[in-house]
Amino acid sequence: MSENEASPKAAGPVQDLKDMNVLVSLCKQRGFVFPSSEIYGGIAACWDYGPLGIELKRNVKERWWRSMCDNDDIEGIDAAILMHPKTWEASGHVAGFVDPMVDCKTCKGRFRADKLEHAACGQKPSKIPGQGGACELTEPRNFNLMFKTHMGPLEDSSALVYLRPETAQGIYVNFLNVAQSARQKIPFGIAQIGKAFRNEITPGNFIFRTREFEQMEMQYFVKPGTDMEWFEKWKAKRIQWHYDNGIRKEKLRFHQHAGTELAHYARAAFDIEYEFPIGWNELEGIHNRGDFDLGRHQEFSGKNLQYFDEAAKEKYVPYIVETSVGCDRAVLTALCDAYRFDGDRTWLQMHPALSPYKVAVFPLMKKPELTEYTDRLYADLKKHFRCTTDESGSIGKRYRRQDEIGTPFGVTVDFDTLTNQTVTLRHRDTMEQTRIPAEKLIHVIGEKIENWGR
Ligand code: GAP
């Protein structure tokens, strides 16, 4: 540690994030995520991304998009949120996208009947609903999670439309359009990032479960019989993507859906789970959907969705292997995984590719000769990396501010810089400081980012 660093209080062992509320408060303070419509008291389970949050989210989306659409066998689309209502009859959502719900007549709480063991009694939070002496739960009744609205001026049943509860259906209904216009042959995939809406009974845990969220979904169309082979390939690729984002391997695992856990459309399903502070939970789903989706759309639309396989000289309805990850959940994972606290200092030990800023440039003090040099350096570095600058407060405090938002590199201009053109390069995770010529910064930082984690 150098003399520029704020003197540490008793820095102890490095701790991970244990309490989601700590992250919620850091995110609000630093501009990652704000409660939605906060000046009106907020609205349940809706969140707004702030200046840093949106950069982090865009980095996550960009990495996902490139990991999919840079492959010759994957095309991207952006389908409408509002779809023909028959889509949702065909998909099975009108009949089956339901959760069983119970109300407690005593505490007026509302719970998912199949997840009571994860809920807390409204009056005795140490007990689960139904266990407290005064609990009076209703019989479970099914509740459809799709948001409904009306298209056009008439609010009758003929005008009923749904906000899509998943982006996948926009891909299925465009399968032939994409195959024909992009001249793709099976096997090939279609990728999409977009908003989805679910009227969840029990949203919560910050951006883990919300009613409006973004999904990053890719549907891979394959010849029947080759589906399990592709399923295994996509499982491996998808967990690798999370590793490449710098998420710790020991915090990720697969969970296989068996028996009743399998969705109505799935022949096989695995979740990639992350160990959040609330425990192991789903981050991404990988599903072998067989011919369920195209088969049903063929049946409900009356359109032939068969594919003619020129090589095999046969027609078939392709099978689909789906990878589906919540963008907000991937952002939450990045934040939870990066959070570190040592009793004194808080920092986000995040892969630089995800960090909102890669470099922060500071004058050691607010003196014109230092700030002028800093401004020139900042303008130069900005051409290569997303940068920020800050001249208010002690240098130690400025380092700490950047640590808390995950900026991996700090560059400080001091009086020696003016004579020998060297600057201090400070590393977020180790606080190590090295002196290097200012002209080498772009190369050195670029190389460190390129080789991060290797
Ligand atoms: N098309 C398949 C599908 O939608 P899903 O398991 O229901 O499958 C996929 O959702 C992913 O979307 C989940 O793994 C999760 O990351 C994200 N997701 C689902 N519901 C969500 C919610 N209410 N809030 C935030 N993310 C959600």
Short mmCIF file of C-alpha atoms and ligand atoms in Angstrom, two decimals:
data_model
loop_
_atom_site.label_atom_id
_atom_site.label_comp_id
_atom_site.label_asym_id
_atom_site.label_seq_id
_atom_site.Cartn_x
_atom_site.Cartn_y
_atom_site.Cartn_z
CA MET A 1 0.00 0.00 0.00
CA SER A 2 1.32 3.49 -0.79
CA GLU A 3 1.23 6.70 1.16
CA ASN A 4 -1.66 7.83 -1.05
CA GLU A 5 -3.94 5.09 0.25
CA ALA A 6 -6.35 5.97 3.06
CA SER A 7 -4.96 4.50 6.25
CA PRO A 8 -6.84 1.27 6.89
CA LYS A 9 -8.81 0.71 10.03
CA ALA A 10 -8.50 -2.85 11.21
CA ALA A 11 -8.78 -4.57 7.83
CA GLY A 12 -9.75 -8.15 8.58
CA PRO A 13 -10.46 -11.27 6.57
CA VAL A 14 -12.17 -10.65 3.23
CA GLN A 15 -15.90 -11.35 3.41
CA ASP A 16 -18.44 -12.03 0.67
CA LEU A 17 -21.91 -10.54 0.50
CA LYS A 18 -24.05 -12.05 3.25
CA ASP A 19 -27.06 -9.75 3.31
CA MET A 20 -28.86 -8.64 0.13
CA ASN A 21 -29.91 -5.39 1.87
CA VAL A 22 -26.27 -4.31 1.97
CA LEU A 23 -26.12 -4.62 -1.83
CA VAL A 24 -29.48 -2.86 -2.26
CA SER A 25 -28.17 0.12 -0.32
CA LEU A 26 -24.81 0.21 -2.16
CA CYS A 27 -26.63 0.03 -5.49
CA LYS A 28 -28.85 2.95 -4.58
CA GLN A 29 -26.06 5.09 -3.16
CA ARG A 30 -23.73 4.56 -6.08
CA GLY A 31 -26.31 4.72 -8.87
CA PHE A 32 -26.63 1.11 -9.97
CA VAL A 33 -30.29 0.46 -9.14
CA PHE A 34 -33.01 2.66 -7.63
CA PRO A 35 -36.47 1.66 -6.36
CA SER A 36 -38.91 2.55 -9.14
CA SER A 37 -41.13 5.66 -8.69
CA GLU A 38 -39.48 6.23 -5.33
CA ILE A 39 -40.84 9.76 -4.86
CA TYR A 40 -44.34 8.19 -4.73
CA GLY A 41 -43.28 5.58 -2.22
CA GLY A 42 -42.09 3.07 -4.82
CA ILE A 43 -43.97 0.24 -6.52
CA ALA A 44 -43.53 -3.33 -5.37
CA ALA A 45 -40.68 -5.25 -6.98
CA CYS A 46 -40.01 -2.68 -9.73
CA TRP A 47 -36.54 -1.24 -10.04
CA ASP A 48 -34.84 1.39 -12.22
CA TYR A 49 -31.27 1.06 -13.43
CA GLY A 50 -29.17 4.16 -12.73
CA PRO A 51 -26.14 5.51 -14.61
CA LEU A 52 -23.78 2.75 -13.47
CA GLY A 53 -26.36 -0.04 -13.44
CA ILE A 54 -27.27 0.53 -17.04
CA GLU A 55 -23.60 0.36 -18.08
CA LEU A 56 -23.17 -2.90 -16.20
CA LYS A 57 -26.37 -4.27 -17.74
CA ARG A 58 -25.34 -3.21 -21.24
CA ASN A 59 -21.99 -4.94 -20.74
CA VAL A 60 -23.76 -8.14 -19.70
CA LYS A 61 -26.10 -7.97 -22.70
CA GLU A 62 -23.31 -7.14 -25.13
CA ARG A 63 -21.22 -10.10 -23.95
CA TRP A 64 -24.20 -12.43 -24.25
CA TRP A 65 -25.15 -11.08 -27.69
CA ARG A 66 -21.60 -11.39 -29.05
CA SER A 67 -21.24 -14.89 -27.57
CA MET A 68 -24.33 -15.88 -29.59
CA CYS A 69 -24.53 -13.77 -32.73
CA ASP A 70 -20.81 -13.80 -33.60
CA ASN A 71 -21.38 -17.45 -34.54
CA ASP A 72 -22.33 -18.03 -38.18
CA ASP A 73 -25.10 -20.43 -37.15
CA ILE A 74 -26.95 -17.94 -34.90
CA GLU A 75 -29.13 -15.02 -36.04
CA GLY A 76 -30.60 -12.29 -33.84
CA ILE A 77 -34.11 -10.85 -33.79
CA ASP A 78 -36.13 -8.33 -31.80
CA ALA A 79 -39.79 -9.36 -31.76
CA ALA A 80 -42.75 -7.33 -30.47
CA ILE A 81 -43.79 -7.63 -26.83
CA LEU A 82 -47.47 -7.79 -27.82
CA MET A 83 -48.25 -10.91 -29.85
CA HIS A 84 -51.37 -12.46 -31.31
CA PRO A 85 -53.30 -13.86 -28.30
CA LYS A 86 -53.47 -17.29 -29.92
CA THR A 87 -49.68 -17.49 -29.41
CA TRP A 88 -50.31 -17.94 -25.71
CA GLU A 89 -52.99 -20.56 -26.21
CA ALA A 90 -50.60 -22.52 -28.40
CA SER A 91 -47.70 -22.13 -25.98
CA GLY A 92 -49.80 -23.46 -23.11
CA HIS A 93 -49.53 -20.23 -21.09
CA VAL A 94 -53.28 -19.43 -21.07
CA ALA A 95 -54.14 -22.81 -19.62
CA GLY A 96 -51.05 -23.63 -17.63
CA PHE A 97 -48.92 -20.62 -16.67
CA VAL A 98 -50.35 -20.59 -13.19
CA ASP A 99 -49.07 -20.62 -9.66
CA PRO A 100 -51.16 -21.91 -6.74
CA MET A 101 -51.86 -19.04 -4.36
CA VAL A 102 -53.06 -18.97 -0.75
CA ASP A 103 -54.09 -16.03 1.41
CA CYS A 104 -53.81 -15.82 5.16
CA LYS A 105 -57.03 -14.41 6.63
CA THR A 106 -55.16 -13.36 9.80
CA CYS A 107 -52.09 -11.48 8.54
CA LYS A 108 -53.54 -10.76 5.04
CA GLY A 109 -50.32 -12.16 3.54
CA ARG A 110 -50.41 -13.80 0.10
CA PHE A 111 -48.14 -16.74 -0.59
CA ARG A 112 -47.32 -19.32 -3.25
CA ALA A 113 -48.82 -22.54 -1.96
CA ASP A 114 -45.98 -24.61 -3.46
CA LYS A 115 -43.26 -22.42 -1.86
CA LEU A 116 -44.60 -22.00 1.65
CA GLU A 117 -41.41 -23.40 3.14
CA HIS A 118 -39.50 -20.39 1.70
CA ALA A 119 -41.99 -17.81 3.03
CA ALA A 120 -42.29 -16.13 6.43
CA CYS A 121 -45.48 -15.90 8.48
CA GLY A 122 -46.70 -12.29 8.54
CA GLN A 123 -47.04 -12.29 12.33
CA LYS A 124 -44.32 -14.71 13.35
CA PRO A 125 -41.52 -14.37 10.80
CA SER A 126 -39.65 -17.21 12.52
CA LYS A 127 -42.40 -19.59 11.32
CA ILE A 128 -43.59 -20.49 7.87
CA PRO A 129 -47.19 -19.52 6.89
CA GLY A 130 -49.66 -21.99 8.36
CA GLN A 131 -47.39 -22.90 11.30
CA GLY A 132 -48.28 -20.00 13.60
CA GLY A 133 -51.17 -20.66 16.00
CA ALA A 134 -53.26 -17.81 14.51
CA CYS A 135 -52.57 -18.61 10.83
CA GLU A 136 -55.69 -19.20 8.73
CA LEU A 137 -54.78 -20.11 5.16
CA THR A 138 -57.35 -20.32 2.36
CA GLU A 139 -57.51 -23.29 0.00
CA PRO A 140 -54.96 -22.87 -2.85
CA ARG A 141 -56.36 -21.38 -6.05
CA ASN A 142 -54.63 -21.05 -9.38
CA PHE A 143 -53.50 -17.64 -10.51
CA ASN A 144 -52.38 -16.96 -14.10
CA LEU A 145 -49.15 -14.99 -14.14
CA MET A 146 -49.67 -13.25 -17.47
CA PHE A 147 -50.36 -9.50 -17.46
CA LYS A 148 -53.43 -8.68 -19.54
CA THR A 149 -54.26 -5.50 -21.41
CA HIS A 150 -56.53 -4.44 -24.27
CA MET A 151 -55.54 -3.47 -27.76
CA GLY A 152 -57.50 -0.54 -29.22
CA PRO A 153 -60.33 1.45 -27.64
CA LEU A 154 -62.64 -1.44 -26.71
CA GLU A 155 -61.95 -3.18 -23.45
CA ASP A 156 -63.82 -6.40 -24.22
CA SER A 157 -62.56 -9.96 -24.52
CA SER A 158 -62.02 -9.67 -28.29
CA ALA A 159 -59.39 -6.98 -27.63
CA LEU A 160 -57.54 -8.96 -24.95
CA VAL A 161 -53.76 -9.19 -25.39
CA TYR A 162 -50.97 -10.23 -23.05
CA LEU A 163 -47.60 -8.77 -22.19
CA ARG A 164 -45.28 -11.62 -23.16
CA PRO A 165 -44.18 -13.71 -20.17
CA GLU A 166 -41.12 -14.97 -22.09
CA THR A 167 -39.31 -13.83 -25.24
CA ALA A 168 -39.08 -17.37 -26.65
CA GLN A 169 -42.44 -17.35 -28.43
CA GLY A 170 -41.40 -14.38 -30.58
CA ILE A 171 -38.60 -16.61 -31.87
CA TYR A 172 -40.78 -19.67 -32.59
CA VAL A 173 -43.33 -17.73 -34.63
CA ASN A 174 -40.45 -16.32 -36.70
CA PHE A 175 -38.65 -19.62 -37.22
CA LEU A 176 -39.49 -19.90 -40.93
CA ASN A 177 -39.01 -16.17 -41.60
CA VAL A 178 -35.48 -16.32 -40.24
CA ALA A 179 -34.58 -19.68 -41.80
CA GLN A 180 -35.69 -18.46 -45.24
CA SER A 181 -34.45 -14.84 -45.15
CA ALA A 182 -31.07 -15.68 -43.60
CA ARG A 183 -30.80 -18.91 -45.63
CA GLN A 184 -29.93 -20.88 -42.51
CA LYS A 185 -29.87 -24.65 -42.51
CA ILE A 186 -30.55 -26.83 -39.50
CA PRO A 187 -28.87 -26.85 -37.02
CA PHE A 188 -29.06 -23.12 -36.37
CA GLY A 189 -30.16 -20.76 -33.62
CA ILE A 190 -32.10 -17.54 -33.10
CA ALA A 191 -31.17 -15.20 -30.25
CA GLN A 192 -33.13 -12.41 -28.67
CA ILE A 193 -32.87 -10.01 -25.73
CA GLY A 194 -36.02 -8.35 -24.51
CA LYS A 195 -38.46 -7.53 -21.77
CA ALA A 196 -40.78 -10.13 -20.28
CA PHE A 197 -43.56 -9.64 -17.73
CA ARG A 198 -44.92 -11.96 -15.05
CA ASN A 199 -47.43 -11.05 -12.39
CA GLU A 200 -45.43 -12.97 -9.77
CA ILE A 201 -47.30 -13.70 -6.52
CA THR A 202 -44.19 -13.33 -4.43
CA PRO A 203 -41.61 -11.20 -6.19
CA GLY A 204 -38.65 -10.00 -4.18
CA ASN A 205 -35.04 -10.31 -3.20
CA PHE A 206 -34.11 -7.13 -5.03
CA ILE A 207 -33.83 -7.73 -8.80
CA PHE A 208 -33.87 -11.53 -8.39
CA ARG A 209 -37.60 -11.89 -8.99
CA THR A 210 -39.48 -8.95 -10.45
CA ARG A 211 -42.65 -8.50 -12.46
CA GLU A 212 -40.90 -6.79 -15.35
CA PHE A 213 -37.52 -8.16 -16.36
CA GLU A 214 -35.30 -8.83 -19.34
CA GLN A 215 -34.48 -12.21 -20.78
CA MET A 216 -31.61 -13.27 -23.03
CA GLU A 217 -32.91 -16.34 -24.85
CA MET A 218 -31.51 -18.45 -27.64
CA GLN A 219 -33.48 -21.21 -29.36
CA TYR A 220 -31.39 -23.73 -31.28
CA PHE A 221 -33.28 -25.73 -33.96
CA VAL A 222 -31.97 -29.24 -34.52
CA LYS A 223 -32.82 -32.46 -36.30
CA PRO A 224 -34.85 -34.84 -34.06
CA GLY A 225 -32.52 -37.45 -32.64
CA THR A 226 -29.58 -35.03 -32.37
CA ASP A 227 -31.28 -33.00 -29.62
CA MET A 228 -29.58 -34.52 -26.56
CA GLU A 229 -26.17 -34.09 -28.14
CA TRP A 230 -26.90 -30.36 -28.70
CA PHE A 231 -28.41 -30.08 -25.25
CA GLU A 232 -25.13 -31.26 -23.69
CA LYS A 233 -23.12 -28.89 -25.91
CA TRP A 234 -25.24 -25.91 -24.90
CA LYS A 235 -25.05 -26.82 -21.22
CA ALA A 236 -21.25 -26.72 -21.41
CA LYS A 237 -21.18 -23.48 -23.45
CA ARG A 238 -23.53 -21.68 -21.15
CA ILE A 239 -21.77 -22.43 -17.88
CA GLN A 240 -18.50 -21.43 -19.56
CA TRP A 241 -20.05 -18.05 -20.42
CA HIS A 242 -20.64 -17.40 -16.72
CA TYR A 243 -17.08 -18.48 -15.90
CA ASP A 244 -15.79 -16.13 -18.62
CA ASN A 245 -17.66 -13.29 -16.95
CA GLY A 246 -15.48 -13.93 -13.93
CA ILE A 247 -18.16 -15.60 -11.80
CA ARG A 248 -16.46 -17.94 -9.33
CA LYS A 249 -16.75 -21.58 -10.36
CA GLU A 250 -17.54 -22.80 -6.86
CA LYS A 251 -20.59 -20.51 -6.77
CA LEU A 252 -22.14 -22.08 -9.88
CA ARG A 253 -23.67 -25.52 -10.28
CA PHE A 254 -26.12 -27.46 -12.41
CA HIS A 255 -29.46 -28.60 -11.07
CA GLN A 256 -31.35 -31.23 -13.05
CA HIS A 257 -35.13 -31.01 -13.26
CA ALA A 258 -36.64 -34.39 -12.65
CA GLY A 259 -40.19 -35.76 -12.78
CA THR A 260 -42.79 -33.19 -11.72
CA GLU A 261 -40.25 -30.36 -11.81
CA LEU A 262 -40.07 -30.65 -15.62
CA ALA A 263 -42.08 -27.95 -17.44
CA HIS A 264 -44.90 -29.15 -19.72
CA TYR A 265 -42.78 -28.51 -22.82
CA ALA A 266 -39.49 -30.02 -21.62
CA ARG A 267 -37.95 -33.39 -22.48
CA ALA A 268 -34.93 -32.52 -20.35
CA ALA A 269 -34.02 -29.46 -18.30
CA PHE A 270 -31.09 -28.23 -16.25
CA ASP A 271 -30.78 -24.98 -14.34
CA ILE A 272 -27.50 -23.22 -13.85
CA GLU A 273 -27.73 -22.15 -10.21
CA TYR A 274 -25.76 -19.49 -8.37
CA GLU A 275 -25.23 -19.33 -4.64
CA PHE A 276 -26.87 -15.96 -3.90
CA PRO A 277 -26.91 -14.62 -0.31
CA ILE A 278 -30.47 -16.06 -0.21
CA GLY A 279 -29.10 -19.52 -1.07
CA TRP A 280 -28.67 -21.56 -4.28
CA ASN A 281 -31.14 -20.37 -6.89
CA GLU A 282 -31.80 -20.51 -10.61
CA LEU A 283 -29.79 -18.18 -12.78
CA GLU A 284 -30.40 -19.76 -16.19
CA GLY A 285 -32.48 -22.56 -17.66
CA ILE A 286 -31.38 -24.93 -20.44
CA HIS A 287 -34.23 -26.94 -21.90
CA ASN A 288 -34.69 -29.61 -24.52
CA ARG A 289 -38.16 -28.57 -25.73
CA GLY A 290 -38.48 -31.27 -28.39
CA ASP A 291 -41.03 -30.39 -31.10
CA PHE A 292 -43.56 -29.06 -28.57
CA ASP A 293 -43.39 -25.39 -29.59
CA LEU A 294 -43.28 -25.62 -33.37
CA GLY A 295 -45.75 -28.50 -33.25
CA ARG A 296 -48.25 -26.45 -31.24
CA HIS A 297 -47.84 -23.32 -33.37
CA GLN A 298 -48.36 -25.46 -36.45
CA GLU A 299 -51.54 -26.84 -34.93
CA PHE A 300 -52.95 -23.49 -33.73
CA SER A 301 -51.97 -21.39 -36.75
CA GLY A 302 -52.72 -24.01 -39.40
CA LYS A 303 -49.40 -23.07 -41.05
CA ASN A 304 -46.93 -25.73 -42.08
CA LEU A 305 -43.80 -25.19 -39.95
CA GLN A 306 -41.95 -28.24 -41.21
CA TYR A 307 -38.40 -27.88 -42.38
CA PHE A 308 -37.17 -29.59 -45.54
CA ASP A 309 -33.76 -31.06 -44.86
CA GLU A 310 -32.05 -31.07 -48.26
CA ALA A 311 -29.12 -33.19 -47.12
CA ALA A 312 -31.34 -35.93 -45.64
CA LYS A 313 -34.14 -35.36 -48.22
CA GLU A 314 -36.77 -35.40 -45.51
CA LYS A 315 -39.29 -33.08 -43.88
CA TYR A 316 -39.62 -32.71 -40.12
CA VAL A 317 -40.63 -30.34 -37.35
CA PRO A 318 -37.29 -29.37 -35.76
CA TYR A 319 -36.57 -29.97 -32.09
CA ILE A 320 -35.51 -27.00 -29.99
CA VAL A 321 -32.76 -26.65 -27.42
CA GLU A 322 -33.30 -23.46 -25.45
CA THR A 323 -30.94 -21.43 -23.30
CA SER A 324 -32.72 -18.78 -21.22
CA VAL A 325 -31.05 -16.44 -18.77
CA GLY A 326 -32.54 -13.44 -17.00
CA CYS A 327 -30.48 -10.37 -17.74
CA ASP A 328 -31.34 -8.81 -14.39
CA ARG A 329 -30.43 -12.06 -12.66
CA ALA A 330 -27.09 -12.10 -14.47
CA VAL A 331 -26.52 -8.50 -13.29
CA LEU A 332 -27.45 -9.51 -9.73
CA THR A 333 -25.06 -12.46 -9.97
CA ALA A 334 -22.24 -10.19 -11.15
CA LEU A 335 -22.87 -7.80 -8.25
CA CYS A 336 -23.24 -10.49 -5.56
CA ASP A 337 -20.20 -12.38 -6.79
CA ALA A 338 -18.04 -9.25 -6.93
CA TYR A 339 -18.91 -7.84 -3.51
CA ARG A 340 -16.01 -7.85 -1.03
CA PHE A 341 -15.62 -6.28 2.41
CA ASP A 342 -12.60 -6.54 4.70
CA GLY A 343 -13.92 -4.70 7.75
CA ASP A 344 -12.76 -1.38 6.33
CA ARG A 345 -12.84 -1.33 2.57
CA THR A 346 -15.70 -2.37 0.25
CA TRP A 347 -14.93 -3.19 -3.34
CA LEU A 348 -16.56 -4.91 -6.31
CA GLN A 349 -14.07 -7.48 -7.58
CA MET A 350 -15.69 -7.62 -10.99
CA HIS A 351 -14.34 -8.69 -14.37
CA PRO A 352 -13.24 -5.43 -16.09
CA ALA A 353 -15.36 -6.35 -19.10
CA LEU A 354 -18.42 -5.92 -16.86
CA SER A 355 -17.24 -2.90 -14.84
CA PRO A 356 -19.05 0.36 -15.74
CA TYR A 357 -15.70 2.18 -15.84
CA LYS A 358 -12.37 0.51 -16.63
CA VAL A 359 -10.14 3.38 -15.49
CA ALA A 360 -10.43 6.35 -13.12
CA VAL A 361 -7.95 9.19 -13.60
CA PHE A 362 -7.14 11.56 -10.73
CA PRO A 363 -4.95 14.54 -10.02
CA LEU A 364 -3.29 13.94 -6.64
CA MET A 365 -4.44 17.41 -5.63
CA LYS A 366 -6.67 20.08 -7.11
CA LYS A 367 -3.76 22.18 -8.49
CA PRO A 368 -4.03 23.62 -12.01
CA GLU A 369 -0.78 22.03 -13.24
CA LEU A 370 -2.01 18.59 -12.10
CA THR A 371 -5.59 18.96 -13.30
CA GLU A 372 -4.48 20.14 -16.74
CA TYR A 373 -2.24 17.11 -17.14
CA THR A 374 -5.03 14.86 -15.83
CA ASP A 375 -7.55 16.31 -18.30
CA ARG A 376 -5.21 15.58 -21.22
CA LEU A 377 -4.54 12.04 -20.01
CA TYR A 378 -8.24 11.47 -19.39
CA ALA A 379 -9.11 12.58 -22.93
CA ASP A 380 -6.46 10.21 -24.31
CA LEU A 381 -7.52 7.19 -22.23
CA LYS A 382 -11.18 7.82 -23.04
CA LYS A 383 -10.50 7.00 -26.66
CA HIS A 384 -9.65 3.44 -25.58
CA PHE A 385 -11.51 2.66 -22.35
CA ARG A 386 -14.63 3.82 -20.56
CA CYS A 387 -13.09 6.23 -18.02
CA THR A 388 -14.07 8.58 -15.25
CA THR A 389 -12.25 11.31 -13.38
CA ASP A 390 -12.65 12.80 -9.93
CA GLU A 391 -10.82 15.59 -8.16
CA SER A 392 -12.88 16.07 -5.00
CA GLY A 393 -11.78 14.80 -1.59
CA SER A 394 -8.62 13.02 -0.51
CA ILE A 395 -7.03 10.62 -2.99
CA GLY A 396 -7.70 7.75 -0.56
CA LYS A 397 -11.43 8.55 -0.53
CA ARG A 398 -11.48 8.80 -4.30
CA TYR A 399 -9.88 5.35 -4.60
CA ARG A 400 -12.51 3.96 -2.23
CA ARG A 401 -15.34 5.45 -4.27
CA GLN A 402 -14.02 3.73 -7.37
CA ASP A 403 -13.49 0.46 -5.47
CA GLU A 404 -17.16 0.47 -4.50
CA ILE A 405 -18.27 0.72 -8.13
CA GLY A 406 -15.80 -1.87 -9.37
CA THR A 407 -13.40 0.33 -11.39
CA PRO A 408 -10.39 -2.00 -11.82
CA PHE A 409 -7.69 0.63 -12.41
CA GLY A 410 -6.89 4.01 -10.88
CA VAL A 411 -4.32 6.38 -12.42
CA THR A 412 -2.92 9.22 -10.34
CA VAL A 413 -1.07 12.24 -11.64
CA ASP A 414 1.28 13.89 -9.11
CA PHE A 415 4.12 16.40 -9.14
CA ASP A 416 6.66 13.77 -10.27
CA THR A 417 4.50 13.21 -13.34
CA LEU A 418 5.23 16.75 -14.46
CA THR A 419 8.97 16.13 -14.43
CA ASN A 420 9.37 12.48 -15.44
CA GLN A 421 6.03 11.72 -17.22
CA THR A 422 5.26 8.71 -14.99
CA VAL A 423 1.97 8.04 -13.18
CA THR A 424 0.78 5.72 -10.43
CA LEU A 425 -1.31 2.79 -11.60
CA ARG A 426 -3.40 1.37 -8.76
CA HIS A 427 -5.13 -2.01 -8.83
CA ARG A 428 -8.58 -2.28 -7.28
CA ASP A 429 -8.32 -5.84 -5.92
CA THR A 430 -4.85 -5.72 -4.36
CA MET A 431 -4.46 -1.95 -3.91
CA GLU A 432 -1.00 -2.52 -5.37
CA GLN A 433 0.51 0.61 -6.90
CA THR A 434 3.12 0.71 -9.64
CA ARG A 435 4.84 3.62 -11.29
CA ILE A 436 4.73 3.53 -15.07
CA PRO A 437 5.36 5.94 -17.95
CA ALA A 438 2.10 7.68 -18.85
CA GLU A 439 2.63 6.83 -22.52
CA LYS A 440 2.50 3.09 -21.69
CA LEU A 441 -0.84 3.23 -19.86
CA ILE A 442 -3.05 2.30 -22.81
CA HIS A 443 -0.93 -0.72 -23.63
CA VAL A 444 -0.49 -1.91 -20.03
CA ILE A 445 -4.17 -1.53 -19.08
CA GLY A 446 -5.33 -3.05 -22.38
CA GLU A 447 -3.12 -6.10 -21.81
CA LYS A 448 -4.27 -6.54 -18.21
CA ILE A 449 -7.93 -6.46 -19.27
CA GLU A 450 -7.26 -8.85 -22.16
CA ASN A 451 -5.51 -11.36 -19.88
CA TRP A 452 -7.82 -10.93 -16.87
CA GLY A 453 -8.22 -14.15 -14.88
CA ARG A 454 -5.67 -16.08 -16.95
N1 GAP B 1 -38.43 -19.49 -22.10
C1 GAP B 1 -38.15 -20.24 -20.96
C2 GAP B 1 -38.33 -19.49 -19.72
O1 GAP B 1 -38.81 -18.37 -19.72
P1 GAP B 1 -37.93 -19.61 -17.15
O2 GAP B 1 -37.13 -20.59 -16.33
O3 GAP B 1 -39.32 -19.35 -16.71
O4 GAP B 1 -37.86 -20.15 -18.63
C3 GAP B 1 -35.84 -18.17 -17.70
O5 GAP B 1 -37.14 -18.24 -17.19
C4 GAP B 1 -34.98 -17.22 -16.89
O6 GAP B 1 -35.61 -15.94 -16.80
C5 GAP B 1 -34.77 -17.65 -15.45
O7 GAP B 1 -33.70 -18.56 -15.34
C6 GAP B 1 -34.45 -16.33 -14.77
O8 GAP B 1 -33.08 -15.99 -14.96
C7 GAP B 1 -35.30 -15.35 -15.55
N2 GAP B 1 -36.54 -15.04 -14.84
C8 GAP B 1 -37.69 -15.77 -14.82
N3 GAP B 1 -38.62 -15.17 -14.07
C9 GAP B 1 -38.07 -14.02 -13.60
C10 GAP B 1 -38.53 -12.96 -12.76
N4 GAP B 1 -39.76 -12.93 -12.27
N5 GAP B 1 -37.67 -11.95 -12.46
C11 GAP B 1 -36.41 -11.95 -12.96
N6 GAP B 1 -35.93 -12.91 -13.76
C12 GAP B 1 -36.73 -13.94 -14.08
#
